[in-house]
Coordinates of C-alpha atoms and ligand atoms in Angstrom, one line a residue:
X1 CA 75.8 129.9 135.3
X2 CA 73.1 127.7 133.9
X3 CA 73.8 124.0 133.9
X4 CA 71.8 121.2 132.2
X5 CA 71.6 117.9 130.4
X6 CA 69.8 117.9 127.1
X7 CA 68.6 114.4 126.0
X8 CA 68.0 113.7 122.3
X9 CA 65.7 110.8 121.7
X10 CA 64.0 111.6 125.0
X11 CA 60.9 109.6 124.3
X12 CA 62.8 106.5 123.2
X13 CA 63.5 103.3 125.1
X14 CA 67.0 104.1 126.4
X15 CA 65.9 107.5 127.7
X16 CA 62.7 106.3 129.3
X17 CA 63.9 103.1 130.8
X18 CA 67.4 104.1 131.9
X19 CA 68.3 107.8 131.7
X20 CA 65.3 109.5 133.3
X21 CA 65.0 106.9 136.1
X22 CA 68.7 107.3 136.7
X23 CA 68.4 111.1 136.9
X24 CA 65.4 110.7 139.3
X25 CA 67.5 108.4 141.6
X26 CA 70.3 110.9 141.6
X27 CA 67.9 113.6 142.5
X28 CA 66.4 111.4 145.2
X29 CA 69.9 110.9 146.7
X30 CA 70.6 114.7 146.6
X31 CA 73.3 114.2 143.9
X32 CA 71.9 116.7 141.3
X33 CA 72.8 120.3 141.8
X34 CA 69.6 122.3 142.7
X35 CA 69.8 124.5 139.6
X36 CA 70.4 121.6 137.1
X37 CA 67.9 121.5 134.3
X38 CA 66.9 118.4 132.3
X39 CA 65.8 119.2 128.7
X40 CA 64.4 116.6 126.4
X41 CA 63.8 116.5 122.7
X42 CA 62.4 114.0 120.3
X43 CA 60.1 114.0 117.3
X44 CA 56.8 113.1 118.9
X45 CA 54.5 115.7 120.3
X46 CA 53.6 114.3 123.6
X47 CA 52.8 115.1 127.2
X48 CA 56.5 114.7 128.1
X49 CA 56.3 115.2 131.8
X50 CA 53.5 112.6 132.1
X51 CA 55.4 110.2 130.0
X52 CA 58.6 110.5 132.1
X53 CA 56.5 110.3 135.3
X54 CA 55.1 106.9 134.1
X55 CA 58.6 105.6 133.2
X56 CA 60.2 106.7 136.4
X57 CA 57.3 105.4 138.5
X58 CA 57.6 102.0 136.9
X59 CA 61.3 101.7 137.5
X60 CA 61.4 103.3 140.9
X61 CA 58.5 101.3 142.4
X62 CA 58.4 101.9 146.1
X63 CA 61.1 104.5 145.8
X64 CA 58.8 106.8 143.8
X65 CA 57.9 109.6 146.2
X66 CA 55.8 112.6 145.3
X67 CA 58.0 115.2 146.9
X68 CA 61.1 113.9 145.0
X69 CA 59.0 113.7 141.8
X70 CA 57.9 117.4 142.2
X71 CA 61.5 118.5 142.6
X72 CA 62.5 116.4 139.6
X73 CA 59.6 117.5 137.4
X74 CA 60.5 121.1 138.0
X75 CA 63.8 120.5 136.2
X76 CA 62.2 119.1 133.1
X77 CA 61.4 120.8 129.8
X78 CA 60.7 119.4 126.3
X79 CA 61.0 120.6 122.7
X80 CA 59.4 118.4 120.0
X81 CA 61.3 118.5 116.7
X82 CA 63.2 116.8 114.0
X83 CA 66.9 116.4 114.6
X84 CA 67.5 117.0 110.9
X85 CA 65.8 120.4 111.0
X86 CA 67.8 123.4 112.0
X87 CA 64.6 125.0 113.5
X88 CA 64.9 122.5 116.4
X89 CA 68.3 123.8 117.4
X90 CA 66.9 127.4 117.5
X91 CA 64.2 126.2 119.8
X92 CA 66.4 124.3 122.2
X93 CA 67.0 126.0 125.5
X94 CA 70.5 127.4 125.9
X95 CA 72.8 126.6 128.8
X96 CA 76.4 127.6 129.7
X97 CA 77.4 124.2 131.0
X98 CA 75.6 121.3 129.2
X99 CA 75.8 117.7 128.3
X100 CA 74.0 116.7 125.1
X101 CA 73.2 113.1 125.5
X102 CA 72.4 111.4 122.2
X103 CA 70.0 108.5 123.0
X104 CA 69.2 108.2 119.4
X105 CA 70.2 105.8 116.6
X106 CA 73.8 106.3 115.6
X107 CA 72.6 107.4 112.2
X108 CA 71.8 110.8 113.8
X109 CA 75.1 111.4 115.7
X110 CA 76.8 113.2 112.9
X111 CA 73.8 115.3 112.0
X112 CA 73.1 116.4 115.5
X113 CA 76.8 117.3 116.2
X114 CA 76.9 119.4 113.0
X115 CA 73.6 121.2 113.8
X116 CA 74.7 121.9 117.4
X117 CA 77.9 123.5 116.0
X118 CA 76.1 125.5 113.4
X119 CA 73.6 126.8 116.0
X120 CA 76.5 127.9 118.3
X121 CA 75.5 125.2 120.9
X122 CA 78.7 123.3 120.8
X123 CA 80.6 126.0 122.8
X124 CA 83.4 125.3 125.3
X125 CA 81.0 124.5 128.1
X126 CA 79.2 121.9 126.1
X127 CA 79.9 118.1 126.0
X128 CA 78.4 115.4 123.9
X129 CA 77.6 111.9 125.1
X130 CA 77.0 109.2 122.6
X131 CA 75.8 105.6 123.0
X132 CA 77.3 102.5 121.5
X133 CA 77.3 101.2 118.8
X134 CA 79.5 103.9 117.4
X135 CA 79.2 102.8 113.8
X136 CA 78.9 99.4 112.2
X137 CA 82.6 98.9 111.5
X138 CA 85.8 100.9 111.5
X139 CA 85.0 103.0 108.4
X140 CA 81.5 104.0 109.6
X141 CA 82.7 104.7 113.1
X142 CA 85.4 107.0 111.6
X143 CA 82.7 108.9 109.7
X144 CA 80.8 109.5 112.9
X145 CA 83.9 110.4 114.8
X146 CA 84.9 113.0 112.2
X147 CA 81.5 114.7 112.5
X148 CA 81.8 114.7 116.3
X149 CA 85.3 116.1 116.2
X150 CA 84.3 118.9 113.9
X151 CA 82.0 120.1 116.7
X152 CA 83.6 118.9 119.9
X153 CA 87.2 118.3 121.1
X154 CA 88.1 114.8 122.4
X155 CA 87.9 116.0 126.0
X156 CA 84.3 117.0 125.4
X157 CA 83.2 113.7 123.8
X158 CA 81.9 111.1 126.2
X159 CA 81.5 107.6 124.5
X160 CA 79.2 105.6 126.7
X161 CA 79.6 101.9 127.3
X162 CA 77.1 101.3 130.1
X163 CA 79.1 98.3 131.4
X164 CA 81.7 100.7 132.7
X165 CA 79.1 102.3 134.9
X166 CA 78.3 99.1 136.7
X167 CA 79.7 98.9 140.2
X168 CA 81.0 95.4 139.8
X169 CA 82.9 96.4 136.6
X170 CA 84.6 99.2 138.4
X171 CA 85.3 96.8 141.3
X172 CA 87.6 94.9 138.9
X173 CA 89.9 97.8 139.1
X174 CA 89.7 97.8 142.9
X175 CA 90.1 94.0 143.1
X176 CA 93.3 94.0 141.0
X177 CA 94.9 97.2 142.1
X178 CA 93.9 97.7 145.8
X179 CA 95.1 94.2 146.8
X180 CA 98.6 92.9 146.9
X181 CA 97.4 89.4 146.6
X182 CA 96.6 89.1 142.9
X183 CA 99.0 91.3 141.0
X184 CA 102.1 89.1 141.4
X185 CA 100.1 86.1 140.1
X186 CA 98.3 88.0 137.4
X187 CA 100.2 86.8 134.4
X188 CA 101.1 83.8 132.2
X189 CA 103.2 82.2 134.9
X190 CA 100.2 81.6 137.2
X191 CA 97.1 81.9 135.1
X192 CA 96.1 79.2 132.7
X193 CA 93.2 80.8 131.0
X194 CA 90.5 83.4 131.4
X195 CA 86.8 83.1 130.5
X196 CA 84.4 86.0 130.1
X197 CA 80.7 85.2 129.5
X198 CA 77.9 87.6 128.9
X199 CA 74.8 85.4 128.7
X200 CA 71.3 86.7 128.5
X201 CA 67.9 84.9 128.7
X202 CA 66.1 87.6 126.8
X203 CA 65.7 87.5 123.0
X204 CA 65.9 90.7 120.9
X205 CA 63.1 92.3 122.8
X206 CA 61.1 94.0 120.1
X207 CA 64.2 95.5 118.4
X208 CA 64.8 92.9 115.7
X209 CA 65.7 95.2 112.8
X210 CA 68.2 97.2 114.9
X211 CA 69.7 94.0 116.2
X212 CA 69.8 92.3 112.9
X213 CA 71.9 95.0 111.5
X214 CA 74.6 94.4 114.1
X215 CA 74.5 90.9 115.5
X216 CA 76.0 89.7 118.8
X217 CA 79.6 90.4 117.8
X218 CA 79.0 94.1 117.2
X219 CA 76.3 94.5 119.8
X220 CA 78.2 93.0 122.8
X221 CA 81.7 91.8 121.9
X222 CA 82.9 95.0 120.3
X223 CA 82.1 97.0 123.4
X224 CA 81.0 95.4 126.7
X225 CA 83.0 92.2 126.4
X226 CA 86.2 93.8 125.2
X227 CA 85.9 96.4 127.9
X228 CA 85.7 93.7 130.5
X229 CA 88.7 92.0 128.9
X230 CA 90.7 95.3 129.0
X231 CA 90.0 95.7 132.7
X232 CA 91.2 92.1 133.4
X233 CA 94.2 92.2 131.2
X234 CA 95.5 95.8 131.4
X235 CA 98.7 96.9 133.1
X236 CA 98.5 98.9 136.3
X237 CA 97.7 102.5 135.3
X238 CA 99.7 105.3 136.8
X239 CA 96.6 106.7 138.4
X240 CA 92.8 106.8 137.9
X241 CA 93.1 109.8 135.7
X242 CA 91.1 109.2 132.5
X243 CA 94.1 109.0 130.2
X244 CA 96.1 106.8 132.5
X245 CA 93.4 104.2 132.5
X246 CA 92.5 104.5 128.8
X247 CA 96.2 104.4 127.7
X248 CA 96.4 101.0 129.4
X249 CA 93.1 99.7 127.9
X250 CA 94.0 100.7 124.4
X251 CA 97.3 98.8 124.6
X252 CA 95.4 95.6 125.4
X253 CA 93.1 96.1 122.4
X254 CA 96.0 96.7 120.1
X255 CA 97.7 93.5 121.4
X256 CA 94.7 91.3 120.6
X257 CA 95.9 88.8 118.0
X258 CA 93.9 89.4 114.8
X259 CA 91.5 86.6 113.8
X260 CA 90.9 86.8 110.1
X261 CA 89.9 84.4 107.4
X262 CA 92.6 81.9 108.4
X263 CA 91.5 81.8 112.0
X264 CA 87.8 82.2 112.2
X265 CA 86.9 78.5 111.7
X266 CA 89.2 77.5 114.5
X267 CA 88.9 80.4 116.9
X268 CA 85.3 81.5 116.6
X269 CA 81.8 80.0 116.8
X270 CA 78.6 81.8 115.6
X271 CA 75.1 80.8 116.6
X272 CA 71.5 81.8 116.1
X273 CA 68.7 80.7 118.4
X274 CA 65.8 78.6 117.1
X275 CA 62.6 78.2 118.9
X276 CA 62.8 76.7 122.4
X277 CA 62.0 77.6 126.0
X278 CA 63.0 80.6 128.0
X279 CA 62.2 80.9 131.7
X280 CA 59.6 78.2 131.4
X281 CA 57.8 79.6 128.3
X282 CA 57.8 78.5 124.7
X283 CA 59.5 81.2 122.6
X284 CA 60.0 81.7 118.9
X285 CA 63.4 81.4 117.2
X286 CA 65.3 84.5 116.1
X287 CA 63.9 84.7 112.6
X288 CA 60.3 84.2 114.0
X289 CA 60.6 87.1 116.4
X290 CA 58.3 90.1 115.9
X291 CA 59.6 91.9 112.8
X292 CA 61.9 89.0 112.0
X293 CA 62.6 87.3 108.7
X294 CA 65.3 85.0 107.3
X295 CA 68.7 86.3 108.5
X296 CA 72.4 85.4 108.8
X297 CA 73.0 87.5 111.9
X298 CA 74.4 85.8 114.9
X299 CA 72.8 85.9 118.3
X300 CA 75.7 84.0 119.9
X301 CA 79.4 84.2 119.6
X302 CA 82.3 82.3 121.2
X303 CA 85.9 83.3 120.6
X304 CA 89.2 82.0 121.7
X305 CA 91.2 85.2 121.9
X306 CA 94.9 85.8 122.6
X307 CA 96.7 88.9 123.8
X308 CA 100.1 89.0 122.3
X309 CA 102.2 90.7 125.0
X310 CA 104.6 89.6 127.7
X311 CA 102.1 89.3 130.5
X312 CA 99.6 87.1 128.6
X313 CA 101.6 85.1 126.1
X314 CA 100.0 81.7 125.7
X315 CA 97.0 82.4 127.9
X316 CA 93.7 82.0 126.0
X317 CA 90.9 84.4 126.8
X318 CA 87.6 82.5 126.0
X319 CA 84.9 85.0 125.3
X320 CA 81.2 84.1 124.9
X321 CA 78.0 86.0 124.6
X322 CA 74.5 85.0 123.6
X323 CA 70.8 85.8 123.7
X324 CA 68.2 83.2 124.8
X325 CA 70.7 81.3 126.8
X326 CA 69.7 79.0 129.6
X327 CA 70.5 81.6 132.3
X328 CA 71.4 85.2 132.7
X329 CA 75.0 85.4 133.8
X330 CA 77.8 87.8 133.4
X331 CA 80.9 86.0 134.6
X332 CA 84.6 86.3 134.6
X333 CA 86.6 83.2 135.5
X334 CA 90.3 83.4 136.1
X335 CA 91.7 79.9 136.1
X336 CA 95.0 79.5 137.8
X337 CA 97.6 76.8 137.0
X338 CA 97.8 73.7 139.1
X339 CA 100.6 73.4 141.7
X340 CA 103.8 72.3 139.9
X341 CA 104.0 69.0 141.8
X342 CA 101.5 67.3 144.1
X343 CA 102.6 65.8 147.4
X344 CA 99.0 64.4 147.9
X345 CA 98.8 60.8 146.6
X346 CA 95.0 60.4 146.9
X347 CA 93.6 62.4 144.0
X348 CA 94.3 65.2 141.6
X349 CA 94.3 68.7 142.8
X350 CA 91.9 71.3 141.5
X351 CA 93.7 74.4 140.6
X352 CA 92.6 77.7 142.2
X353 CA 90.0 79.6 140.4
X354 CA 88.8 83.2 140.9
X355 CA 85.2 83.7 139.8
X356 CA 83.8 87.2 139.5
X357 CA 80.1 87.2 138.9
X358 CA 78.7 90.6 137.8
X359 CA 75.1 89.6 137.0
X360 CA 72.6 88.7 138.2
X361 CA 74.2 88.6 141.6
X362 CA 77.4 90.3 142.4
X363 CA 79.9 88.1 144.1
X364 CA 83.5 87.1 144.0
X365 CA 84.7 83.6 144.9
X366 CA 88.1 82.1 145.2
X367 CA 88.3 78.4 145.3
X368 CA 91.0 76.8 147.5
X369 CA 91.9 73.2 148.2
X370 CA 91.2 72.1 151.8
X371 CA 91.6 69.0 153.8
X372 CA 88.4 67.1 154.4
X373 CA 88.3 66.4 158.2
X374 CA 88.8 62.7 158.7
X375 CA 91.1 60.2 160.4
X376 CA 91.5 58.1 157.4
X377 CA 94.9 56.5 156.9
X378 CA 96.8 56.6 153.6
X379 CA 96.9 60.3 152.7
X380 CA 94.8 63.3 153.1
X381 CA 91.4 63.7 151.5
X382 CA 91.2 67.1 149.8
X383 CA 88.2 69.1 148.6
X384 CA 88.0 72.5 146.9
X385 CA 86.1 75.0 149.0
X386 CA 85.3 78.6 148.2
X387 CA 86.1 81.9 149.9
X388 CA 83.0 83.9 149.0
X389 CA 82.5 87.6 149.0
X390 CA 78.9 88.6 148.4
X391 CA 78.7 92.3 147.6
X392 CA 75.0 92.4 148.2
X393 CA 75.5 91.2 151.8
X394 CA 78.5 93.3 152.4
X395 CA 76.9 96.5 151.2
X396 CA 73.2 96.8 151.7
X397 CA 73.0 99.7 149.2
X398 CA 70.4 99.9 146.5
X399 CA 71.8 98.5 143.3
X400 CA 72.3 101.5 141.1
X401 CA 71.5 101.7 137.4
X402 CA 74.9 101.9 135.6
X403 CA 73.8 105.1 134.0
X404 CA 73.6 106.9 137.3
X405 CA 77.4 106.9 137.6
X406 CA 77.9 107.8 134.0
X407 CA 75.5 110.7 134.0
X408 CA 77.0 112.1 137.1
X409 CA 80.5 111.7 135.6
X410 CA 79.6 113.4 132.3
X411 CA 78.1 116.3 134.3
X412 CA 81.3 116.5 136.3
X413 CA 83.5 116.3 133.1
X414 CA 85.2 113.1 134.3
X415 CA 86.1 110.8 131.4
X416 CA 87.7 107.9 133.2
X417 CA 84.7 105.6 132.6
X418 CA 84.2 106.7 129.0
X419 CA 85.8 105.2 126.0
X420 CA 88.4 107.1 124.0
X421 CA 88.4 107.2 120.2
X422 CA 91.5 105.1 119.8
X423 CA 89.9 102.4 122.0
X424 CA 86.8 102.3 119.8
X425 CA 88.9 102.1 116.7
X426 CA 91.2 99.4 118.0
X427 CA 88.2 97.3 119.0
X428 CA 86.6 97.8 115.5
X429 CA 89.8 96.8 113.8
X430 CA 89.7 93.5 115.6
X431 CA 86.0 92.9 115.1
X432 CA 86.1 93.8 111.4
X433 CA 88.8 91.1 110.8
X434 CA 86.4 88.5 112.3
X435 CA 83.4 89.8 110.3
X436 CA 85.5 89.8 107.1
X437 CA 86.8 86.3 108.0
X438 CA 83.2 85.0 108.4
X439 CA 82.3 86.4 105.1
X440 CA 85.4 85.0 103.3
X441 CA 84.7 81.6 104.8
X442 CA 80.9 81.6 104.3
X443 CA 80.6 81.0 108.0
X444 CA 76.9 81.1 108.8
X445 CA 75.5 80.9 112.4
X446 CA 74.9 77.4 113.7
X447 CA 71.4 76.8 115.3
X448 CA 70.9 76.4 119.0
X449 CA 67.5 76.0 120.7
X450 CA 66.4 79.0 122.8
X451 CA 67.1 78.3 126.5
X452 CA 70.3 76.3 125.9
X453 CA 74.0 77.2 126.1
X454 CA 74.6 77.9 122.4
X455 CA 75.7 75.6 119.6
X456 CA 77.6 72.5 120.6
X457 CA 80.6 73.8 118.7
X458 CA 81.1 76.4 121.5
X459 CA 81.9 73.5 123.8
X460 CA 84.3 72.0 121.3
X461 CA 86.1 75.4 121.0
X462 CA 87.1 75.3 124.6
X463 CA 87.0 71.5 124.9
X464 CA 89.8 71.0 122.4
X465 CA 92.1 72.6 124.9
X466 CA 90.9 70.2 127.6
X467 CA 88.8 72.8 129.3
X468 CA 85.1 73.5 129.8
X469 CA 82.9 76.7 130.2
X470 CA 82.1 77.5 133.8
X471 CA 78.5 78.5 134.3
Ligands
BG6_1 C1 73.1 96.5 125.3 C2 72.8 95.6 124.1 O1 74.2 97.3 125.0 O2 73.4 95.7 126.4 C3 71.7 94.7 124.4 O3 72.5 96.4 123.0 C4 71.9 93.9 125.7 O4 71.5 93.8 123.4 C5 72.3 94.9 126.8 O5 70.7 93.2 126.1 C6 72.8 94.1 128.1 O6 73.0 95.0 129.1 P1 72.9 94.5 130.6 O7 73.2 95.7 131.4 O8 71.4 94.0 130.8 O9 73.8 93.3 130.8

């Protein structure tokens, strides 16, 4: 039986920078079946193998080995063609067991699915993998979904959110459900608030017109940030079966308190970077980026979110993401409540805090109050110290590209780390209310200089509750 992955948009950025290097690494580690073929298609007529070789070499560095490359290159094939043209689908190689990976603009998702079906390529052994963003809002995501579903059943649709492929993101499940320590405390009785930050130092990286159509809310919050929130907030799933996990995630998304026109001014902050400094270099503002022009799109968002269910009633989830921030950091902070009564007269006690850093380093820290060694009279001196778990030190493994896990799972038909349609729709419903609220209230992005922490109002958003962002 022939088995393959066929990548649409095979000469584009995502395929070249992520998908082919990931497949190469999987091959290097002996994780690709010997007979697996890798087919590419895109519009350009190019020396495909040479192009992929360059991309893989750049990413793999010292791990690029000629013998692995030879084995990998023997799997590759390429067909140049237009995704709108049925001739392309006649020319594509046919396989019994295949993942069609759409690394294209979402504008093509529906068309490609329809053509695959018409050409008899969407048979029972075929899956389709689609990248975010799935649409621009609920209505457009439904249009795409309808087209996908006309060709593929839900169990053959793999919606990719690459954050779910990250080791540390999966580790959230292990941390919560493979330890007895946290679960009894993991609720409104012991947790005061949660912060989730996805901060980047990069700007829009040459993809201004794409980004401008979406903005930070749709680019990051709708998917990556809400997925992190789901993993932190969901109930214990019955198992790791795809639908067990996804049933719990969708409940969280549906419990998010809507923020509409009445709430956006209080619960959200929008920002857009102006010129400034990033990693020591002067950089232009968002509108001055290559391809840029005047724009009302946000490159920063902060939100005070609430999950209206028994576990989380009254616990704010502060969400924040931005481009051109002062440092790259993906961070989840679980702030516990203080002890109900202090017997230590000398000073206030810092409440415990669990900090899960996903990027750039992967580590987990639990702050605990300790006695400072001293013979002083008149009460103990206390100091918060941290129990640290560095995943890099504990596991000396190469840090994998998130797509390695996801490609392998799509090939193995395992949907646990892929997003289900109802999750996407629940996320869009919440995001659309915010977008509509911004429009109704004429809420334009506030400026912040590149290389800073976003507009000052983001500090006010959390500061009004007597709290501050943890960096
Ligand atoms: C992508 C967004 O989904 O995620 C980009 O479109 C963003 O704008 C990227 O830069 C961040 O991913 P990572 O893995 O670098 O945190």
